[in-house]
Amino acid sequence: MTGPAMATESRRQRKPAITITRTDHDRLSRLAESVPEANAAVADQLFRELDRARVVADDRIAADVVRMGSRLRFTSVVGEDRTVTLVFPGEADIAAGRISVLTPIGVALIGVSAGQSIDWIARDGRTHRLKVESVDDARTNARGEERAPT
């Protein structure tokens, strides 16, 4: 295999298996359906991720899987080391480390587990690679107390 077919296969191999809770899958599907035309490319990326995700019951997801509300640490091949929280668009605040799921990096992060790497394409068309180093369980707060469902 050579040329474009090989490049496509190479990209496909870089997509790790992802897992999403039923609640996140339902909410993210509705969100992607309601995205304005100006953000259609990100909505299409989100639909593709939702289509390939393994969907599990909310109480059956591993604690180290990125889901909505997860606080996670990732590193990039260029040496970036960041801790962020994956949130819905209305809660996003990049200065506070809250990344919207309706951004290219947010779409790439949903459903990825600690230890997995994934490529994502920025709005400027450049491909970036990141590795999820750790994930805090989104169901508990910093003190380990159960969070109220959102």
Coordinates of N, CA and C in Angstrom, one line a residue:
M1 N 0.8 -1.2 0.0 CA 0.0 0.0 0.0 C 0.9 1.2 0.0
T2 N 0.6 2.2 -0.9 CA 1.4 3.4 -1.0 C 0.5 4.6 -1.2
G3 N 1.1 5.8 -1.1 CA 0.3 7.0 -1.4 C -0.8 7.3 -0.5
P4 N -1.9 7.9 -1.0 CA -3.0 8.3 -0.1 C -3.6 7.2 0.7
A5 N -3.7 6.0 0.2 CA -4.3 4.9 0.9 C -3.4 4.6 2.2
M6 N -2.1 4.6 2.0 CA -1.2 4.4 3.2 C -1.4 5.5 4.2
A7 N -1.5 6.7 3.7 CA -1.6 7.8 4.7 C -3.0 7.7 5.4
T8 N -4.0 7.3 4.7 CA -5.3 7.1 5.4 C -5.2 6.0 6.4
E9 N -4.6 4.9 6.1 CA -4.5 3.8 7.0 C -3.6 4.2 8.2
S10 N -2.6 5.0 8.0 CA -1.7 5.5 9.1 C -2.5 6.3 10.0
R11 N -3.3 7.2 9.5 CA -4.2 8.1 10.3 C -5.2 7.2 11.1
R12 N -5.8 6.2 10.5 CA -6.7 5.4 11.1 C -6.1 4.7 12.3
Q13 N -4.9 4.2 12.2 CA -4.2 3.5 13.2 C -3.9 4.4 14.4
R14 N -3.9 5.7 14.3 CA -3.6 6.6 15.4 C -4.8 6.9 16.2
K15 N -6.0 6.4 15.8 CA -7.2 6.7 16.6 C -7.3 5.6 17.6
P16 N -7.1 5.9 18.9 CA -7.3 4.8 19.9 C -8.8 4.5 20.1
A17 N -9.0 3.3 20.6 CA -10.4 3.0 21.0 C -10.9 4.0 22.1
I18 N -12.1 4.4 22.0 CA -12.7 5.3 23.0 C -13.9 4.8 23.5
T19 N -14.2 5.2 24.8 CA -15.4 4.8 25.5 C -16.1 6.0 26.0
I20 N -17.5 6.1 25.8 CA -18.3 7.2 26.3 C -19.5 6.7 27.0
T21 N -19.9 7.4 28.1 CA -21.1 7.0 28.8 C -22.3 7.3 28.0
R22 N -23.4 6.6 28.3 CA -24.6 6.8 27.6 C -25.1 8.2 27.7
T23 N -25.0 8.8 28.9 CA -25.4 10.2 29.1 C -24.6 11.1 28.3
D24 N -23.3 11.0 28.3 CA -22.4 11.9 27.5 C -22.8 11.7 26.0
H25 N -22.9 10.5 25.6 CA -23.2 10.2 24.2 C -24.5 11.0 23.8
D26 N -25.6 10.8 24.6 CA -26.8 11.5 24.3 C -26.7 13.0 24.3
R27 N -26.1 13.5 25.3 CA -26.0 15.0 25.4 C -25.1 15.6 24.3
L28 N -24.0 14.9 24.0 CA -23.1 15.3 22.9 C -23.7 15.2 21.5
S29 N -24.5 14.2 21.3 CA -25.2 14.0 20.0 C -26.2 15.2 19.8
R30 N -26.9 15.5 20.9 CA -27.9 16.7 20.8 C -27.1 18.0 20.6
L31 N -26.0 18.1 21.2 CA -25.1 19.3 21.1 C -24.6 19.4 19.6
A32 N -24.1 18.3 19.1 CA -23.6 18.4 17.7 C -24.7 18.7 16.7
E33 N -25.9 18.2 17.0 CA -27.0 18.5 16.1 C -27.4 20.0 16.1
S34 N -27.1 20.7 17.2 CA -27.6 22.1 17.3 C -26.5 23.1 17.0
V35 N -25.3 22.6 16.5 CA -24.2 23.5 16.3 C -24.5 24.4 15.0
P36 N -24.2 25.7 15.1 CA -24.4 26.6 14.0 C -23.5 26.2 12.8
E37 N -23.9 26.5 11.6 CA -23.2 26.2 10.4 C -21.7 26.6 10.5
A38 N -21.4 27.7 11.1 CA -20.1 28.2 11.2 C -19.1 27.3 11.9
N39 N -19.7 26.4 12.7 CA -18.9 25.4 13.5 C -19.1 24.0 13.0
A40 N -19.6 23.8 11.8 CA -20.0 22.5 11.3 C -18.9 21.5 11.2
A41 N -17.7 22.0 10.9 CA -16.6 21.0 10.8 C -16.3 20.3 12.2
V42 N -16.3 21.1 13.2 CA -16.1 20.5 14.6 C -17.3 19.6 14.9
A43 N -18.5 20.0 14.6 CA -19.7 19.1 14.8 C -19.5 17.8 14.1
D44 N -19.0 17.8 12.8 CA -18.8 16.6 12.1 C -17.8 15.7 12.7
Q45 N -16.7 16.3 13.2 CA -15.7 15.6 13.9 C -16.3 14.9 15.2
L46 N -17.1 15.6 15.9 CA -17.7 15.1 17.1 C -18.6 13.9 16.7
F47 N -19.4 14.1 15.7 CA -20.3 12.9 15.2 C -19.4 11.7 14.9
R48 N -18.3 11.9 14.2 CA -17.4 10.8 13.9 C -16.9 10.1 15.1
E49 N -16.5 10.8 16.1 CA -16.1 10.3 17.4 C -17.2 9.5 18.1
L50 N -18.4 10.1 18.1 CA -19.5 9.4 18.8 C -19.9 8.1 18.0
D51 N -19.8 8.1 16.7 CA -20.1 6.9 15.9 C -19.1 5.8 16.2
R52 N -17.8 6.1 16.5 CA -16.9 5.0 16.7 C -16.7 4.6 18.1
A53 N -17.3 5.4 19.0 CA -17.1 5.1 20.5 C -17.9 3.9 20.9
R54 N -17.3 3.3 21.9 CA -18.0 2.2 22.6 C -18.8 2.9 23.7
V55 N -20.2 2.7 23.7 CA -21.0 3.4 24.6 C -21.4 2.4 25.8
V56 N -21.2 2.9 27.0 CA -21.4 2.1 28.2 C -22.3 2.8 29.2
A57 N -22.9 2.1 30.1 CA -23.7 2.7 31.1 C -22.9 3.6 32.0
D58 N -23.5 4.7 32.5 CA -22.7 5.7 33.2 C -21.9 5.1 34.3
D59 N -22.4 4.1 35.0 CA -21.7 3.5 36.2 C -20.7 2.4 35.8
R60 N -20.5 2.2 34.5 CA -19.6 1.2 34.0 C -18.4 1.7 33.3
I61 N -18.1 3.0 33.4 CA -17.0 3.6 32.7 C -15.8 3.6 33.7
A62 N -14.6 3.3 33.2 CA -13.4 3.3 34.0 C -13.1 4.8 34.5
A63 N -12.5 4.9 35.6 CA -12.2 6.2 36.2 C -11.2 7.0 35.4
D64 N -10.4 6.2 34.6 CA -9.3 6.9 33.8 C -9.7 7.3 32.4
V65 N -11.0 7.3 32.1 CA -11.5 7.7 30.8 C -12.0 9.1 30.8
V66 N -11.6 9.9 29.8 CA -12.0 11.3 29.7 C -13.4 11.4 29.3
R67 N -14.2 12.0 30.1 CA -15.6 12.3 29.8 C -15.9 13.7 30.2
M68 N -17.2 14.1 30.0 CA -17.5 15.5 30.3 C -17.3 15.8 31.8
G69 N -16.6 16.9 32.1 CA -16.3 17.2 33.4 C -15.0 16.7 33.9
S70 N -14.4 15.8 33.2 CA -13.1 15.2 33.6 C -12.0 16.3 33.6
R71 N -11.2 16.2 34.7 CA -10.0 17.0 34.8 C -8.8 16.0 34.4
L72 N -8.0 16.5 33.4 CA -7.0 15.6 32.9 C -5.7 16.3 32.7
R73 N -4.6 15.6 32.6 CA -3.3 16.1 32.3 C -2.9 15.5 31.0
F74 N -2.4 16.3 30.1 CA -1.9 15.7 28.8 C -0.5 16.4 28.5
T75 N 0.3 15.7 27.7 CA 1.5 16.2 27.2 C 1.5 16.1 25.7
S76 N 2.3 16.9 25.0 CA 2.4 16.9 23.6 C 3.8 16.6 23.2
V77 N 4.0 16.3 21.9 CA 5.3 16.0 21.4 C 6.2 17.2 21.4
V78 N 5.6 18.4 21.5 CA 6.4 19.6 21.5 C 6.8 20.1 22.9
G79 N 6.5 19.2 23.9 CA 6.8 19.5 25.3 C 5.8 20.2 26.1
E80 N 4.6 20.4 25.6 CA 3.5 21.0 26.4 C 3.1 20.0 27.4
D81 N 2.8 20.5 28.6 CA 2.3 19.7 29.7 C 1.2 20.5 30.4
R82 N -0.1 20.1 30.1 CA -1.2 21.0 30.6 C -2.2 20.1 31.4
T83 N -2.9 20.8 32.3 CA -4.0 20.2 33.1 C -5.2 21.0 32.7
V84 N -6.2 20.3 32.2 CA -7.5 21.0 31.8 C -8.7 20.2 32.2
T85 N -9.8 20.8 32.1 CA -11.1 20.2 32.3 C -11.9 20.3 31.1
L86 N -12.5 19.1 30.6 CA -13.3 19.1 29.4 C -14.8 19.5 29.8
V87 N -15.3 20.5 29.1 CA -16.6 21.1 29.5 C -17.5 21.3 28.3
F88 N -18.7 21.6 28.5 CA -19.6 22.1 27.5 C -19.3 23.5 27.1
P89 N -19.7 23.9 25.9 CA -19.3 25.3 25.4 C -19.5 26.4 26.3
G90 N -20.7 26.5 27.0 CA -21.0 27.6 27.9 C -20.2 27.7 29.1
E91 N -19.4 26.6 29.4 CA -18.6 26.6 30.6 C -17.1 26.8 30.3
A92 N -16.8 27.0 29.0 CA -15.4 27.1 28.5 C -14.8 28.4 29.0
D93 N -13.5 28.3 29.4 CA -12.7 29.4 29.8 C -11.2 28.9 29.7
I94 N -10.6 29.2 28.6 CA -9.3 28.7 28.3 C -8.3 29.2 29.4
A95 N -8.5 30.4 29.9 CA -7.6 31.0 30.9 C -7.7 30.2 32.2
A96 N -8.9 29.6 32.5 CA -9.1 28.8 33.7 C -8.9 27.3 33.4
G97 N -8.4 27.0 32.2 CA -8.1 25.6 31.9 C -9.4 24.7 31.6
R98 N -10.5 25.4 31.2 CA -11.7 24.7 30.8 C -11.8 24.7 29.3
I99 N -11.7 23.5 28.7 CA -11.7 23.4 27.2 C -13.0 22.9 26.8
S100 N -13.6 23.5 25.8 CA -14.9 23.1 25.3 C -14.8 21.8 24.4
V101 N -15.8 21.0 24.6 CA -15.8 19.8 23.8 C -16.0 20.1 22.3
L102 N -16.5 21.4 22.0 CA -16.7 21.8 20.6 C -15.5 22.6 20.1
T103 N -14.3 22.1 20.4 CA -13.1 22.6 19.8 C -12.4 21.3 19.3
P104 N -11.5 21.5 18.4 CA -10.8 20.3 17.8 C -10.1 19.4 18.9
I105 N -9.4 20.1 19.9 CA -8.8 19.3 20.9 C -9.8 18.7 21.9
G106 N -10.9 19.4 22.1 CA -11.9 18.8 23.0 C -12.5 17.6 22.4
V107 N -12.8 17.6 21.1 CA -13.4 16.5 20.4 C -12.4 15.3 20.5
A108 N -11.1 15.6 20.3 CA -10.1 14.6 20.3 C -10.0 13.9 21.7
L109 N -10.2 14.7 22.7 CA -10.0 14.1 24.1 C -11.2 13.3 24.6
I110 N -12.4 13.5 24.1 CA -13.5 12.8 24.7 C -13.4 11.2 24.5
G111 N -13.5 10.5 25.5 CA -13.4 9.0 25.5 C -12.1 8.4 25.5
V112 N -11.0 9.2 25.5 CA -9.6 8.7 25.5 C -9.3 8.3 26.9
S113 N -8.5 7.3 27.1 CA -8.1 6.8 28.4 C -6.7 7.3 28.7
A114 N -6.3 7.4 30.0 CA -5.0 7.7 30.4 C -4.0 6.7 29.8
G115 N -2.9 7.2 29.3 CA -1.9 6.4 28.6 C -2.1 6.4 27.1
Q116 N -3.2 6.7 26.6 CA -3.4 6.7 25.2 C -3.0 8.0 24.5
S117 N -2.5 8.0 23.3 CA -2.2 9.1 22.5 C -3.2 9.3 21.3
I118 N -3.3 10.5 20.9 CA -4.3 10.8 19.8 C -3.8 12.0 19.0
D119 N -4.0 11.9 17.7 CA -3.7 13.1 16.8 C -5.0 13.9 16.7
W120 N -4.8 15.2 16.6 CA -5.9 16.1 16.4 C -5.5 17.2 15.5
I121 N -6.4 17.7 14.7 CA -6.1 18.7 13.7 C -6.7 20.1 14.2
A122 N -5.8 21.0 14.3 CA -6.2 22.3 14.8 C -6.9 23.1 13.7
R123 N -7.6 24.2 14.0 CA -8.3 24.9 13.0 C -7.4 25.5 11.9
D124 N -6.1 25.6 12.2 CA -5.2 26.1 11.1 C -4.8 24.9 10.2
G125 N -5.3 23.7 10.4 CA -4.9 22.6 9.6 C -3.7 21.7 10.0
R126 N -3.0 22.2 11.0 CA -1.8 21.5 11.5 C -2.3 20.3 12.4
T127 N -1.6 19.2 12.2 CA -1.8 18.0 13.1 C -0.9 18.1 14.3
H128 N -1.5 17.8 15.4 CA -0.8 17.7 16.7 C -1.1 16.4 17.3
R129 N -0.1 16.0 18.2 CA -0.3 14.7 18.9 C -0.2 15.0 20.4
L130 N -1.1 14.4 21.1 CA -1.0 14.5 22.6 C -1.2 13.1 23.2
K131 N -0.7 13.1 24.4 CA -0.9 11.8 25.2 C -1.6 12.2 26.5
V132 N -2.6 11.5 26.8 CA -3.3 11.7 28.1 C -2.5 11.0 29.2
E133 N -2.0 11.8 30.1 CA -1.2 11.2 31.2 C -2.0 10.8 32.4
S134 N -3.0 11.5 32.7 CA -3.9 11.1 33.9 C -5.2 11.7 33.7
V135 N -6.2 11.1 34.4 CA -7.6 11.6 34.3 C -8.1 11.5 35.8
D136 N -8.7 12.6 36.2 CA -9.4 12.6 37.5 C -10.8 12.1 37.2
D137 N -11.4 11.3 38.1 CA -12.7 10.7 37.9 C -13.7 11.9 38.0
A138 N -14.5 12.1 36.9 CA -15.4 13.2 36.8 C -16.6 13.0 37.8
R139 N -16.8 11.8 38.3 CA -17.9 11.6 39.2 C -17.6 12.0 40.7
T140 N -16.4 12.4 41.0 CA -16.0 12.8 42.3 C -15.3 14.1 42.3
N141 N -15.4 14.9 43.4 CA -14.7 16.1 43.4 C -13.3 15.9 44.0
A142 N -12.6 17.0 44.2 CA -11.2 16.9 44.6 C -11.1 16.2 46.0
R143 N -12.1 16.2 46.8 CA -12.1 15.5 48.1 C -12.6 14.1 48.0
G144 N -12.9 13.6 46.8 CA -13.4 12.2 46.6 C -14.9 12.1 46.9
E145 N -15.6 13.2 47.1 CA -17.0 13.1 47.4 C -17.8 13.0 46.1
E146 N -18.9 12.3 46.1 CA -19.7 12.1 44.9 C -20.2 13.5 44.4
R147 N -20.1 13.7 43.1 CA -20.6 15.0 42.5 C -22.1 14.7 42.2
A148 N -22.9 15.8 42.2 CA -24.2 15.7 41.8 C -24.2 15.6 40.3
P149 N -25.1 14.8 39.7 CA -25.2 14.8 38.2 C -25.5 16.1 37.6
T150 N -25.0 16.3 36.4 CA -25.3 17.6 35.7 C -26.2 17.4 34.6

